Amino acid sequence: MAVQQQVTTVMTHTAYSSGTWTSSLLDCCSDMSTCCCGLWCFPCMQCDAVSQFGWCFCMPLLDVCMIVSCCFRSKIRERYNIHGSCCDDCCTLCFCYPCAWCQMTREIKMRARAGSFQDSLQASVLYTSLTKICGSPAWHR
C-alpha cells in the first residue's frame, strides 16, 4: 500500500497592514484600559508601551522636548509600515500629546494580539499537518 504525504502551506495576512493606524487619534473608547491608565498614571502607560515595544522602559522619563516621543512614534510607524512622516509625528505630539501616546499604546497592543493569534494559528496548522503525516502522538492515543 502506497502512502501519500500531503504538504500544506499556509500564508497568513494580517488585517493591520493597510498602512494606517489601527485606531484613530481620538479613539479612546476602543480600549478603555489604555485610556484609564493614560488618565490616571500617564508615565506608567508610557513606560509599559516602550517596554512592550522592546525599548528600555525608562526612555519616556528622558523625554526632553518630545524627542523620545517623536522617535518612538516614528519607529512604530516604521515597524508596522504605517504611512506618515516625522513632521506628522511631531505635530501630532505637539497638539495632542496624551492622545498620541494612547494611540501608540493601542497600536502596540493590537499588533501584539494579532501576532500571538497568527502564531497560535500557524502552530495549530503545523500540528494538524504533522498528525496527518506522522499519525497522532503516543500521549494523545
Coordinates of C-alpha atoms in Angstrom, one line a residue:
M1 CA 0.0 0.0 0.0
A2 CA 1.5 3.4 -1.0
V3 CA 1.4 6.2 1.5
Q4 CA 0.8 9.7 0.2
Q5 CA 2.1 12.7 2.0
Q6 CA 0.4 16.0 1.7
V7 CA 2.3 19.2 2.4
T8 CA 0.1 22.2 3.3
T9 CA 1.4 25.7 3.1
V10 CA -0.4 28.4 4.9
M11 CA 0.1 32.1 4.2
T12 CA -1.4 34.4 6.7
H13 CA -2.1 38.1 6.1
T14 CA -2.9 40.4 8.9
A15 CA -5.7 42.9 8.6
Y16 CA -3.4 45.6 10.1
S17 CA -1.1 46.0 7.1
S18 CA -3.1 48.7 5.4
G19 CA -0.6 51.5 6.1
T20 CA -2.8 53.2 8.7
W21 CA -3.1 53.2 12.5
T22 CA -5.4 50.5 13.8
S23 CA -7.3 53.2 15.8
S24 CA -7.7 56.9 15.3
L25 CA -6.0 59.5 17.5
L26 CA -9.2 60.2 19.5
D27 CA -10.4 56.6 19.7
C28 CA -10.0 56.2 23.4
C29 CA -13.3 54.3 23.8
S30 CA -11.9 51.4 21.8
D31 CA -9.6 50.4 24.6
M32 CA -10.8 51.8 28.0
S33 CA -7.9 50.2 30.0
T34 CA -5.4 52.2 28.0
C35 CA -7.5 55.3 28.3
C36 CA -7.8 55.0 32.0
C37 CA -4.2 54.2 32.5
G38 CA -3.3 57.2 30.4
L39 CA -5.6 59.4 32.5
W40 CA -4.6 58.2 36.0
C41 CA -1.0 57.1 35.5
F42 CA 0.4 58.5 32.3
P43 CA 4.1 57.8 32.9
C44 CA 3.3 54.2 33.8
M45 CA 1.5 53.8 30.5
Q46 CA 4.4 55.3 28.6
C47 CA 7.0 53.1 30.3
D48 CA 4.8 50.0 29.7
A49 CA 4.4 50.9 26.0
V50 CA 8.0 51.3 25.2
S51 CA 8.9 48.2 27.2
Q52 CA 6.4 46.1 25.2
F53 CA 7.9 47.6 22.0
G54 CA 11.3 46.3 23.1
W55 CA 12.9 49.6 24.3
C56 CA 14.2 50.4 27.7
F57 CA 11.2 51.1 30.0
C58 CA 12.7 54.3 31.4
M59 CA 13.0 56.1 27.9
P60 CA 9.9 58.2 28.3
L61 CA 11.2 59.6 31.6
L62 CA 14.1 61.1 29.5
D63 CA 11.7 62.7 27.0
V64 CA 13.1 66.3 26.9
C65 CA 11.3 68.4 24.2
M66 CA 9.4 65.3 23.0
I67 CA 12.5 63.9 21.2
V68 CA 12.0 60.4 22.6
S69 CA 8.2 60.5 21.8
C70 CA 8.9 61.6 18.2
C71 CA 11.5 58.9 17.7
F72 CA 9.2 56.3 19.3
R73 CA 6.2 57.2 17.1
S74 CA 8.5 57.1 14.1
K75 CA 9.8 53.6 15.0
I76 CA 6.3 52.4 15.5
R77 CA 5.3 53.6 12.0
E78 CA 8.5 52.0 10.6
R79 CA 8.0 48.6 12.2
Y80 CA 4.3 48.4 11.3
N81 CA 4.5 50.1 7.9
I82 CA 2.2 52.9 8.8
H83 CA 2.3 55.9 6.4
G84 CA 3.3 59.3 7.8
S85 CA 6.3 61.5 8.3
C86 CA 8.5 62.8 11.1
C87 CA 6.7 66.1 10.7
D88 CA 3.3 64.5 11.1
D89 CA 4.6 62.7 14.3
C90 CA 5.9 65.9 15.8
C91 CA 2.8 67.9 15.0
T92 CA 0.6 65.1 16.4
L93 CA 2.6 65.0 19.6
C94 CA 2.7 68.8 20.0
F95 CA -1.0 69.3 19.7
C96 CA -2.3 66.1 21.3
Y97 CA 0.5 64.5 23.4
P98 CA -1.6 62.3 25.7
C99 CA -3.9 61.1 22.8
A100 CA -0.9 60.3 20.6
W101 CA 0.6 58.2 23.4
C102 CA -2.7 56.4 23.9
Q103 CA -2.8 55.7 20.2
M104 CA 0.7 54.4 20.1
T105 CA 0.0 52.2 23.1
R106 CA -3.2 50.8 21.5
E107 CA -1.2 50.1 18.3
I108 CA 1.4 48.1 20.1
K109 CA -1.3 46.1 22.0
M110 CA -3.3 45.4 18.8
R111 CA -0.3 44.3 16.8
A112 CA 0.9 42.1 19.7
R113 CA -2.6 40.4 19.9
A114 CA -2.6 39.9 16.1
G115 CA 0.9 38.4 16.2
S116 CA 0.1 36.0 19.0
F117 CA -3.1 34.9 17.2
Q118 CA -1.2 34.3 14.0
D119 CA 1.5 32.4 15.9
S120 CA -1.1 30.1 17.5
L121 CA -2.9 29.6 14.2
Q122 CA 0.3 28.6 12.5
A123 CA 1.2 26.2 15.3
S124 CA -2.3 24.7 15.0
V125 CA -2.0 24.2 11.3
L126 CA 1.5 22.7 11.7
Y127 CA 0.3 20.3 14.4
T128 CA -2.6 19.2 12.2
S129 CA -0.4 18.7 9.2
L130 CA 2.1 16.7 11.2
T131 CA -0.5 14.4 12.7
K132 CA -1.9 13.7 9.2
I133 CA 1.6 12.8 8.0
C134 CA 3.0 11.0 11.1
G135 CA -0.1 10.0 12.9
S136 CA -1.2 11.2 16.4
P137 CA 1.5 11.3 19.1
A138 CA 1.7 8.5 21.6
W139 CA 0.5 10.6 24.5
H140 CA -2.6 11.6 22.5
R141 CA -3.8 8.0 21.7

